[in-house]
mmCIF file of C-alpha atoms in Angstrom:
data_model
loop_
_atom_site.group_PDB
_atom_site.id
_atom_site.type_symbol
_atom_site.label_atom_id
_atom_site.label_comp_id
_atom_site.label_asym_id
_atom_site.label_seq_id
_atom_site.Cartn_x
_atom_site.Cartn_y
_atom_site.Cartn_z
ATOM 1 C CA UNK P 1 127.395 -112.702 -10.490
ATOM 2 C CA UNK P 2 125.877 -112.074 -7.198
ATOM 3 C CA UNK P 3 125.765 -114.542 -4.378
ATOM 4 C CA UNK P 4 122.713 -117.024 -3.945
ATOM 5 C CA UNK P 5 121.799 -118.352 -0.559
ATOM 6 C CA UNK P 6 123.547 -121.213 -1.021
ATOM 7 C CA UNK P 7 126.879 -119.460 -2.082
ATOM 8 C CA UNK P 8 126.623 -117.614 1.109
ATOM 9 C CA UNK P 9 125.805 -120.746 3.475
ATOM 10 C CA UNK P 10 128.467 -122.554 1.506
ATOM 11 C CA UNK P 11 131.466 -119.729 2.349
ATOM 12 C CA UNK P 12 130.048 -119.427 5.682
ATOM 13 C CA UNK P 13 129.972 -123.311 6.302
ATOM 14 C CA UNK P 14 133.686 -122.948 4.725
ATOM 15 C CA UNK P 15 134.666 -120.145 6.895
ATOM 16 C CA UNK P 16 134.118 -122.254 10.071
ATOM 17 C CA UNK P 17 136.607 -125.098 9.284
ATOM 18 C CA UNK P 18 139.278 -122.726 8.104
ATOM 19 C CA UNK P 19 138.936 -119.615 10.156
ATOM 20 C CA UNK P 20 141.442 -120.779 13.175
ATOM 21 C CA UNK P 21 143.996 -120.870 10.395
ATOM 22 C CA UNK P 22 142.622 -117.133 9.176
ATOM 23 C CA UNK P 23 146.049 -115.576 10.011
ATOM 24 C CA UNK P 24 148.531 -118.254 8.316
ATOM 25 C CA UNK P 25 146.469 -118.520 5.291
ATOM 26 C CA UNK P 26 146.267 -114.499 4.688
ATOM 27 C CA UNK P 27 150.519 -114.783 5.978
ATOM 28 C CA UNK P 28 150.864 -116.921 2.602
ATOM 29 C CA UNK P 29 148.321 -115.534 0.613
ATOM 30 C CA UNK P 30 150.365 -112.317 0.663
ATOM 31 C CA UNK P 31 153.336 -114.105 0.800
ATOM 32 C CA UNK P 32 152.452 -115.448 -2.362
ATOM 33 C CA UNK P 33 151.087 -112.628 -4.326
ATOM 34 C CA UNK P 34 154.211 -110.913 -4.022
ATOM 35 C CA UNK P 35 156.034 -113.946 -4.977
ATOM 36 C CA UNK P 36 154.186 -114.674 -7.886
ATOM 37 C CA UNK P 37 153.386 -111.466 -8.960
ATOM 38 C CA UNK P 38 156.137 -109.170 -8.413
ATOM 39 C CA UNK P 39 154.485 -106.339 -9.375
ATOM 40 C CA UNK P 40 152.267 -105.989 -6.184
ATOM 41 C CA UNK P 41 155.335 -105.355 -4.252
ATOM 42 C CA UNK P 42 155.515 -101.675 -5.603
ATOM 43 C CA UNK P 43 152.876 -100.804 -3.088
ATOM 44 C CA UNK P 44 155.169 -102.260 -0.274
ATOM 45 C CA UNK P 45 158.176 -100.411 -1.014
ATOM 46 C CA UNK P 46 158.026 -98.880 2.711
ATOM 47 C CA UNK P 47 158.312 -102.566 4.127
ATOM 48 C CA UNK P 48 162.003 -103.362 5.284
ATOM 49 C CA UNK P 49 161.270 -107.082 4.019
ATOM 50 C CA UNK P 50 158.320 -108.144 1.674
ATOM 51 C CA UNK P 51 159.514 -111.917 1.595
ATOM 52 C CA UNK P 52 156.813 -114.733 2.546
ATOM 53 C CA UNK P 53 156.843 -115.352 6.244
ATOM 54 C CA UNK P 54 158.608 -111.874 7.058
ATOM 55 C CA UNK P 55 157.007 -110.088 10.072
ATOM 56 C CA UNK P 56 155.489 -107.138 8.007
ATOM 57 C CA UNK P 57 153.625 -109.764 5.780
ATOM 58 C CA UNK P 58 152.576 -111.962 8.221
ATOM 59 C CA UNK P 59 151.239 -108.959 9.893
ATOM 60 C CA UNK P 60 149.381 -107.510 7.358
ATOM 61 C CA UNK P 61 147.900 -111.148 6.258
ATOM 62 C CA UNK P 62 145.998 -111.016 9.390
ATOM 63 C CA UNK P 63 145.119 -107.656 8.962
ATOM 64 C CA UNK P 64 143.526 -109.155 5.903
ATOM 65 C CA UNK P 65 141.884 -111.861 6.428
ATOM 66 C CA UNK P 66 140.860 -110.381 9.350
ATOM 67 C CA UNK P 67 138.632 -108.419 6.867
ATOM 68 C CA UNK P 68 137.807 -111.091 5.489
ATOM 69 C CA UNK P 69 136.463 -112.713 8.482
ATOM 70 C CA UNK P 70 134.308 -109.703 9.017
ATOM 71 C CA UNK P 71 132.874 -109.712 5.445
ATOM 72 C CA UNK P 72 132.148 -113.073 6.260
ATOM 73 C CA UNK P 73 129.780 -112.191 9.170
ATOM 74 C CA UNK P 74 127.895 -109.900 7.107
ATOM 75 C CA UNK P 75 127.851 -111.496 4.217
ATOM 76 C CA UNK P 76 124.161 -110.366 3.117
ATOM 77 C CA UNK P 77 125.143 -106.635 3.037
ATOM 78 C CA UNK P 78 128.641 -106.472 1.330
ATOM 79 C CA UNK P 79 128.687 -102.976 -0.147
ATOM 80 C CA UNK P 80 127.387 -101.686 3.692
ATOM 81 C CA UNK P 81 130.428 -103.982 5.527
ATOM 82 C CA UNK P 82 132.814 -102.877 2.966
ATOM 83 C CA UNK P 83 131.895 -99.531 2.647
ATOM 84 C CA UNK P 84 134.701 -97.860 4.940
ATOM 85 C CA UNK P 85 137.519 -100.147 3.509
ATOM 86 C CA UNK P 86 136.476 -99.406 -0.057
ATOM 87 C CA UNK P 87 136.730 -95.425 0.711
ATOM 88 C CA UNK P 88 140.149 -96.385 1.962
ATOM 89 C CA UNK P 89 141.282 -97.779 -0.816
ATOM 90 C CA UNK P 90 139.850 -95.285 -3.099
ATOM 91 C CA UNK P 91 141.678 -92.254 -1.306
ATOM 92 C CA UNK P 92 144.054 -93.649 0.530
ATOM 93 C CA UNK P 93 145.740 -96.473 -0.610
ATOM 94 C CA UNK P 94 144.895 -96.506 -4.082
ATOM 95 C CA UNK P 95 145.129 -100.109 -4.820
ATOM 96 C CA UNK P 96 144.052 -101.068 -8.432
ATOM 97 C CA UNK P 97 141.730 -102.914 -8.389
ATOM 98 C CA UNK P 98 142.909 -105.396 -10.867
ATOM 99 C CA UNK P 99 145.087 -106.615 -8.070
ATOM 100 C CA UNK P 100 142.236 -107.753 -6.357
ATOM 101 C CA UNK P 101 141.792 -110.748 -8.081
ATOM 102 C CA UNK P 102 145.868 -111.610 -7.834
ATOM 103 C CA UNK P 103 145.026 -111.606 -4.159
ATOM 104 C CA UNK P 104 141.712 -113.677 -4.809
ATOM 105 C CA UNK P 105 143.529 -116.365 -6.941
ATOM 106 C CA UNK P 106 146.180 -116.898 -4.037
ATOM 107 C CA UNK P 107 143.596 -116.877 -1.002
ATOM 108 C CA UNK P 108 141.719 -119.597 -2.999
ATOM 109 C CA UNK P 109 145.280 -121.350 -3.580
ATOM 110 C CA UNK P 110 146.784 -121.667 -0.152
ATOM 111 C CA UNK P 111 142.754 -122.564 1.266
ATOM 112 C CA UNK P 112 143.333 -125.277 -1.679
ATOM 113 C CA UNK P 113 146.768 -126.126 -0.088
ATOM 114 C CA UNK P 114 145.655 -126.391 3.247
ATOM 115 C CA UNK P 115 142.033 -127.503 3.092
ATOM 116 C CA UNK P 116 142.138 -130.044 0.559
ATOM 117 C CA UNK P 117 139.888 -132.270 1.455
ATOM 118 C CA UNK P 118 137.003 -129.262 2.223
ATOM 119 C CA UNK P 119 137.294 -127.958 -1.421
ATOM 120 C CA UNK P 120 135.283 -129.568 -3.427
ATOM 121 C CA UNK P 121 134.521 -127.807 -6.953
ATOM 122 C CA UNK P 122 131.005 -126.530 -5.642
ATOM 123 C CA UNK P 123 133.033 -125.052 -2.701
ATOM 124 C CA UNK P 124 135.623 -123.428 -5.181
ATOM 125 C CA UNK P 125 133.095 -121.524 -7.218
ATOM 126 C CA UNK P 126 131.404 -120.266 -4.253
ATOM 127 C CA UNK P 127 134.288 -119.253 -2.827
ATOM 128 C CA UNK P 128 135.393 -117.991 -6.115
ATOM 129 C CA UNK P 129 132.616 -115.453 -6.295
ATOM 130 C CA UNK P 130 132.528 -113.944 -2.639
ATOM 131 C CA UNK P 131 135.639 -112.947 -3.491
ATOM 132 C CA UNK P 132 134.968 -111.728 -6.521
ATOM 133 C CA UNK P 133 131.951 -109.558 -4.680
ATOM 134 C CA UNK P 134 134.230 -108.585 -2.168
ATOM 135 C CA UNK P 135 136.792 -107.248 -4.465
ATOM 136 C CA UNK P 136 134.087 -105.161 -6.416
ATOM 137 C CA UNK P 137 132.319 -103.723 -3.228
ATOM 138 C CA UNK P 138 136.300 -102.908 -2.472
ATOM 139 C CA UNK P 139 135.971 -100.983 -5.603
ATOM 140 C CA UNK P 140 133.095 -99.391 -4.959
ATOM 141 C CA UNK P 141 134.554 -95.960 -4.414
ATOM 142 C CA UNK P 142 136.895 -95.647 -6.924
ATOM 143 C CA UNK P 143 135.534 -93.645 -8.896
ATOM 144 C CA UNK A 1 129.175 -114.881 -23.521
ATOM 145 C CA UNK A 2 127.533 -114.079 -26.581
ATOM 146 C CA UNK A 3 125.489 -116.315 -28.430
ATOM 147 C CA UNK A 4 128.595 -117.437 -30.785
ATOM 148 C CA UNK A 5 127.641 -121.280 -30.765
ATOM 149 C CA UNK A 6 126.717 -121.103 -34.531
ATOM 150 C CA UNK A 7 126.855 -123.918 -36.904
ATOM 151 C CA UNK A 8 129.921 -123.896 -38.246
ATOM 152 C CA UNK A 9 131.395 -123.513 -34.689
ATOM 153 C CA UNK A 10 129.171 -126.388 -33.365
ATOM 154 C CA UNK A 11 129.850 -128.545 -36.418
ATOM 155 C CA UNK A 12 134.150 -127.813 -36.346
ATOM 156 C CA UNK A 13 133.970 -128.110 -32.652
ATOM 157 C CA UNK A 14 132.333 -132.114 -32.898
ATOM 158 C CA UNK A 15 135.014 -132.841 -35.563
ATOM 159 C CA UNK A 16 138.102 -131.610 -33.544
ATOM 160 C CA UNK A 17 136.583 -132.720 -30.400
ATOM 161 C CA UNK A 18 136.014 -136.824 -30.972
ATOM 162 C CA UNK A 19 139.604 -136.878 -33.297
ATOM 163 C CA UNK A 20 141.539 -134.916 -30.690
ATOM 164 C CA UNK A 21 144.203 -137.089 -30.207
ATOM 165 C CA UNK A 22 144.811 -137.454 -33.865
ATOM 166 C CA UNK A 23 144.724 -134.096 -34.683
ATOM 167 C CA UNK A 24 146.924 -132.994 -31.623
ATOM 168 C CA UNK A 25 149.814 -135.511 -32.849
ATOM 169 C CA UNK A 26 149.850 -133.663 -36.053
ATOM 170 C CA UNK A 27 149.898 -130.427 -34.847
ATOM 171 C CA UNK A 28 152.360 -130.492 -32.018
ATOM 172 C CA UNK A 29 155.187 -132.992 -33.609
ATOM 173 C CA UNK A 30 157.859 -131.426 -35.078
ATOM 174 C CA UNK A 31 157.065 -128.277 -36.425
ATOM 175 C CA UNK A 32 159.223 -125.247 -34.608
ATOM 176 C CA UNK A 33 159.349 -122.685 -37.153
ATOM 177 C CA UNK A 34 160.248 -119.547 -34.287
ATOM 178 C CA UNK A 35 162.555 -119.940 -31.447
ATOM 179 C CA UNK A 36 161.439 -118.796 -28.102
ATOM 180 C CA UNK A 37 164.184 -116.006 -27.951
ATOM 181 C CA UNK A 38 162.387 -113.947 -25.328
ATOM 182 C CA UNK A 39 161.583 -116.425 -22.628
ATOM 183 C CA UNK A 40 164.312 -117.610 -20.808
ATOM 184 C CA UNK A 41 164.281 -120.498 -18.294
ATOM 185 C CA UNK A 42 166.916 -120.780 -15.012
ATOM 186 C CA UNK A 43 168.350 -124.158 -14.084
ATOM 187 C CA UNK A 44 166.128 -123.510 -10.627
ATOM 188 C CA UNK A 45 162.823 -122.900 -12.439
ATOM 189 C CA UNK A 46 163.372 -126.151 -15.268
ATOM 190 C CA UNK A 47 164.183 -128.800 -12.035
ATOM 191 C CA UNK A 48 161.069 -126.777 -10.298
ATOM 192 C CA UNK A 49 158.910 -127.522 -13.450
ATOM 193 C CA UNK A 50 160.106 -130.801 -14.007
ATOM 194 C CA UNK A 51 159.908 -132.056 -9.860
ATOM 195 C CA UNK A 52 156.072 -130.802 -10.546
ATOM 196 C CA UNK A 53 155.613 -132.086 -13.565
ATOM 197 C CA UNK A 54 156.992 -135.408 -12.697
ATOM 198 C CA UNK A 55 154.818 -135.968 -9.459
ATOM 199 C CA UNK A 56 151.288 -135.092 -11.325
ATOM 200 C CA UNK A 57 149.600 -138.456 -12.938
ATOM 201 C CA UNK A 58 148.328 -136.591 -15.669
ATOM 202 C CA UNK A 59 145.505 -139.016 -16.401
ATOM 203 C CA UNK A 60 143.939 -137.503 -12.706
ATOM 204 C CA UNK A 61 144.938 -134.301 -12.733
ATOM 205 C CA UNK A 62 143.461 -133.632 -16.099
ATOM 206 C CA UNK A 63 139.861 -134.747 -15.414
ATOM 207 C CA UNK A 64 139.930 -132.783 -12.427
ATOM 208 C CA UNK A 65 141.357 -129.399 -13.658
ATOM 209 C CA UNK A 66 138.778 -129.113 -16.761
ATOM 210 C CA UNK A 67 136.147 -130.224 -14.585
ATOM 211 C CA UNK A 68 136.892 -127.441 -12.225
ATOM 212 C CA UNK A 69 136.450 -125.168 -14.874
ATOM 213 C CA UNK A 70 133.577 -126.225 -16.139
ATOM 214 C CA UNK A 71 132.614 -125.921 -12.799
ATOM 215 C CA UNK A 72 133.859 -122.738 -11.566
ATOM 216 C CA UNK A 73 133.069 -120.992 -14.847
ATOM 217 C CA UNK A 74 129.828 -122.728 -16.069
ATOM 218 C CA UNK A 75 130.099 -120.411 -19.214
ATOM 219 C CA UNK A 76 133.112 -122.731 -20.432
ATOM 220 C CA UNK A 77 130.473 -124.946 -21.121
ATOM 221 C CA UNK A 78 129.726 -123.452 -24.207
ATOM 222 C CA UNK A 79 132.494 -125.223 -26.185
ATOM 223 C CA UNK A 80 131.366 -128.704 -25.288
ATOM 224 C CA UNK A 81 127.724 -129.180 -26.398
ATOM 225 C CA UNK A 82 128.402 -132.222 -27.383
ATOM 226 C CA UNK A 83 129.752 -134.021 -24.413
ATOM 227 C CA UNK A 84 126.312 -134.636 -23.106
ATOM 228 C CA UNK A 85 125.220 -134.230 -19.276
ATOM 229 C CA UNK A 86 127.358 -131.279 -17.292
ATOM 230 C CA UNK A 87 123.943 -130.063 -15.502
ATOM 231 C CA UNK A 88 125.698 -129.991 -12.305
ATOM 232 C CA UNK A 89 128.942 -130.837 -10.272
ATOM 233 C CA UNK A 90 128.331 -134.811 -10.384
ATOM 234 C CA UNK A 91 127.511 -135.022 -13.829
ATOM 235 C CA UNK A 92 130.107 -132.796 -14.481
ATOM 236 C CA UNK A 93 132.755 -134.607 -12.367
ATOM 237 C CA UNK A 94 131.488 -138.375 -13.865
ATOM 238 C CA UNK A 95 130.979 -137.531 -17.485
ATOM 239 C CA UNK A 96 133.438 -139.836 -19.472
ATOM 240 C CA UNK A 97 133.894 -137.430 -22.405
ATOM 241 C CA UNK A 98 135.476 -134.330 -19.960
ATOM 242 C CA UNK A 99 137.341 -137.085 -18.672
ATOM 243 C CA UNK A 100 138.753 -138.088 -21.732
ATOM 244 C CA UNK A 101 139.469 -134.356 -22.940
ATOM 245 C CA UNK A 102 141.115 -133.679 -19.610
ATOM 246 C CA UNK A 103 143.584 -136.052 -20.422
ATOM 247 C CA UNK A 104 143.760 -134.794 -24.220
ATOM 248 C CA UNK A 105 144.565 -131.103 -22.611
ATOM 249 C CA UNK A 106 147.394 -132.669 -20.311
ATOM 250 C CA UNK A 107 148.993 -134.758 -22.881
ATOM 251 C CA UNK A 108 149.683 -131.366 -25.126
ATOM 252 C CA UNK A 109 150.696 -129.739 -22.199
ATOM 253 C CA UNK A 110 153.271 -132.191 -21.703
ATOM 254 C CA UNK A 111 154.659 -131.604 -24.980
ATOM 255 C CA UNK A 112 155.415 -127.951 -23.684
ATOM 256 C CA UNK A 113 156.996 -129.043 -20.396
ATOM 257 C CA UNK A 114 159.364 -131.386 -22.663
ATOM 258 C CA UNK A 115 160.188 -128.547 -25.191
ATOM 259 C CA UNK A 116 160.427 -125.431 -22.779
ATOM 260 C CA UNK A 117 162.811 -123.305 -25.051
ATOM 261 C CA UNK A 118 160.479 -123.224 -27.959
ATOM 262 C CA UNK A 119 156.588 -123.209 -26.706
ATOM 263 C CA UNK A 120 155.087 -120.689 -28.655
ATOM 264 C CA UNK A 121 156.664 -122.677 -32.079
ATOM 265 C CA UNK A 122 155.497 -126.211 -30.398
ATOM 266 C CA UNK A 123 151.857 -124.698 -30.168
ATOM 267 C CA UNK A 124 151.573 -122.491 -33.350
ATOM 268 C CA UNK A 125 149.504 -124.575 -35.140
ATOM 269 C CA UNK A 126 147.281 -125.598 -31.508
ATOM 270 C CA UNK A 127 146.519 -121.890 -31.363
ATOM 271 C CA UNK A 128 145.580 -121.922 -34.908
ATOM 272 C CA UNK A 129 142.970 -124.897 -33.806
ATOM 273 C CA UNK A 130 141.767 -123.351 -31.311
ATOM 274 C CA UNK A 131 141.566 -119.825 -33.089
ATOM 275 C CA UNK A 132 139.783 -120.754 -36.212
ATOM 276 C CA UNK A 133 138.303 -124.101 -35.850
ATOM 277 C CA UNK A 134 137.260 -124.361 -32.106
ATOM 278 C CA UNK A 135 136.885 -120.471 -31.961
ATOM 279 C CA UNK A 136 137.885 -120.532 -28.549
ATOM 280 C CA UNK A 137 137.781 -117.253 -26.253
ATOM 281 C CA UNK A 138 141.438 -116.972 -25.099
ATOM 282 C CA UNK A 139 140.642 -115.932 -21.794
ATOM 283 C CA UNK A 140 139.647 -119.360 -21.028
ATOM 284 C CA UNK A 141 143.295 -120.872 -21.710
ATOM 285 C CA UNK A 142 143.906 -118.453 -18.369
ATOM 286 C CA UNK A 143 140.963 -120.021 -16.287
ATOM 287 C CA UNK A 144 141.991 -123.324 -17.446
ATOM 288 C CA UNK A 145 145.611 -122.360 -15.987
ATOM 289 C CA UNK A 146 144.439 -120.980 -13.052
ATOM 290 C CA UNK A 147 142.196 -124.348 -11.932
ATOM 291 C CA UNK A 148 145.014 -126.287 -13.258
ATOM 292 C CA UNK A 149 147.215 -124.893 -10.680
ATOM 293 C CA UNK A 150 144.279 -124.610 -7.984
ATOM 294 C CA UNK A 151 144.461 -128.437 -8.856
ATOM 295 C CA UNK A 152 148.362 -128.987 -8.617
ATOM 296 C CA UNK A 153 148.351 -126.872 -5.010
ATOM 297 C CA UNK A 154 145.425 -128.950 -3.537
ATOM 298 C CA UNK A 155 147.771 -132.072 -4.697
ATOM 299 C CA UNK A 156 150.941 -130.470 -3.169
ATOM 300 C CA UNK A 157 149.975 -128.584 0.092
ATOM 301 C CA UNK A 158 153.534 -127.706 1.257
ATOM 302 C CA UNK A 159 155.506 -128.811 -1.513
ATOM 303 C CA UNK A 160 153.856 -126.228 -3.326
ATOM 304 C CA UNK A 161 155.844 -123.320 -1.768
ATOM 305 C CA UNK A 162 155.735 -119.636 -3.194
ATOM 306 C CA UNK A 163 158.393 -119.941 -5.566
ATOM 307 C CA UNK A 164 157.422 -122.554 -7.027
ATOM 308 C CA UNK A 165 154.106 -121.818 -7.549
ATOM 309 C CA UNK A 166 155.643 -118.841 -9.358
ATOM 310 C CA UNK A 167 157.574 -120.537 -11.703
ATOM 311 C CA UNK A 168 154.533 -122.736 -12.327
ATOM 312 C CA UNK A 169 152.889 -120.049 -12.897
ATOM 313 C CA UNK A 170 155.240 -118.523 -15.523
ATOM 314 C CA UNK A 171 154.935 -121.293 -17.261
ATOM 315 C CA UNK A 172 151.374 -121.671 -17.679
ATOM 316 C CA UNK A 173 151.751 -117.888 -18.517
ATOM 317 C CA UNK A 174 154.067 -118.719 -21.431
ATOM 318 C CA UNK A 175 151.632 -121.699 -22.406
ATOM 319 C CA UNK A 176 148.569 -119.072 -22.318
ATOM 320 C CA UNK A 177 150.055 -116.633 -24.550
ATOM 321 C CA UNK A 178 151.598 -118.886 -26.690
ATOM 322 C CA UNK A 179 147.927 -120.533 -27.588
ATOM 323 C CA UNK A 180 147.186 -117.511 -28.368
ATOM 324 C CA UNK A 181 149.647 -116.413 -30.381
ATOM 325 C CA UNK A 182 147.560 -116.682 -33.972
ATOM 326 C CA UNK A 183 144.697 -115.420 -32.986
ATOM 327 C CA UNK A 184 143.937 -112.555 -35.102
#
């Protein structure tokens, strides 16, 4: 389901209201996916405190959505802006990738939550499937 | 999605689609033949479910969640060929008849919120709808769960904090697996 123009003028026209609030909305994002889906939290067994609003996921939200941000920007070449990330998630961290969408499904929440009135349904499915690109070019060197 | 709209699917779906109300008062009152043994509900998570459920005017929040999905994941579409116009977002968003079956979809899922111990016996015969007659993809229950609580969190902003979102959550996960419970 790849991304027409207008998908990627609509998450870029998104992106501009809601990027000053890039780091709280990744803080409870994450905050959330570990919440609601407990199993995620196995990857953060080296984290003193993996409760939402605790330092190390606050920290790593931005580190997210910071990524985010930047797939934003280059939102025409996805596979060539993710490419490094996706390597280190293939050897490295070893994510699966079914988490992915978790993480998706509580980014579009919280933007939900705090955007409401700039998320129409048209905005949700476009929003819906740069994530959904995102999380496959993530993929991409699995296996 | 393959091609599955055949006749008899097109034909069953009309039926159970303009005498949902009927049918769904049939199905859901009374009958618990199982107990839910394995699912167990804390004090916290019922008052969670029931502060939600208890703010939402269904008769909204209904119209909007299936619209989002039809929305969202245009191939839902498939199980409503009769409603008429869902070209786009407007027509989608206007259209009386996924109005109307918004609210249908709301009003059984209140009858789970009232009988929390014993879902998957509340629904059995639902899921037996939506197995053989509407032949229904159960993935979809999930997307439907999903926009529902895209829906509720929009509503809510902050009083939609993390835990309660996840107790939400398990119980649309209960709901989910519970309509699909007969499928076979």
């Amino acid at each position: 389901m790849s991304l027409t123009a207008k998908d990627m003028a609509t998450v870029k026209t998104l992106w501009g209201k809601i990027s000053s609030k890039s780091d709280e909305i990744g803080a409870e994002a994450l905050g959330r996916l570990l919440t609601v889906y407990p199993q995620t939290k196995t990857y953060f067994a080296h984290w003193a405190d993996v409760s939402p609003g605790s330092a190390p996921v606050k920290k790593h939200g931005k580190t997210i959505m910071g990524a985010v941000g930047e797939a934003v920007s280059k939102i025409e070449d996805l596979p060539g802006a993710l490419s490094q990330l996706s390597e280190l998630h293939a050897y490295k961290l070893r994510v699966d990738p079914a988490n992915f969408k978790l993480l998706a499904h509580n980014i579009i929440v919280v933007v939900g939550m705090m955007f409401p009135g700039d998320f129409s349904p048209e905005v949700h499915v476009s929003l819906d499937k740069f994530l959904q690109n995102l999380a496959w070019c993530l993929a991409e060197r699995y296996r | 999605m393959s091609g599955g709209g055949d006749k008899e699917g097109i034909k069953s779906a009309r039926a159970a689609n303009s005498d949902c109300s009927l049918i769904l008062e049939s199905l859901i009152v009374g009958k618990s033949t199982e107990a839910d043994s394995m699912v167990e509900w804390s004090d916290a998570e019922r008052s969670a479910i029931a502060a939600v459920w208890g703010k939402l005017n269904l008769d909204e929040v209904g119209p909007q969640a299936l619209g989002r999905v039809l929305i969202v994941y245009p191939w839902t579409q498939r199980y409503f060929g009769t409603f008429g116009d869902l070209s786009n977002a407007a027509a989608i968003l206007g259209n009386p008849k996924v109005a109307n079956h918004g609210k249908v979809v709301l009003g059984a899922l209140d009858k789970a919120v009232k009988n929390l111990d014993n879902i998957k016996g509340t629904y059995a015969n639902l899921s037996q709808l939506h197995c053989e007659k509407l032949n229904v993809d159960p993935d979809n229950f999930r997307l439907l769960a999903d926009c529902l609580t895209i829906v509720i969190a929009t509503k809510f902003g902050a009083a939609f904090p993390p835990q309660v979102q996840a107790t939400w959550q398990k119980l649309m996960a209960v709901v989910v697996a519970a309509l699909t419970s007969r499928y076979f």
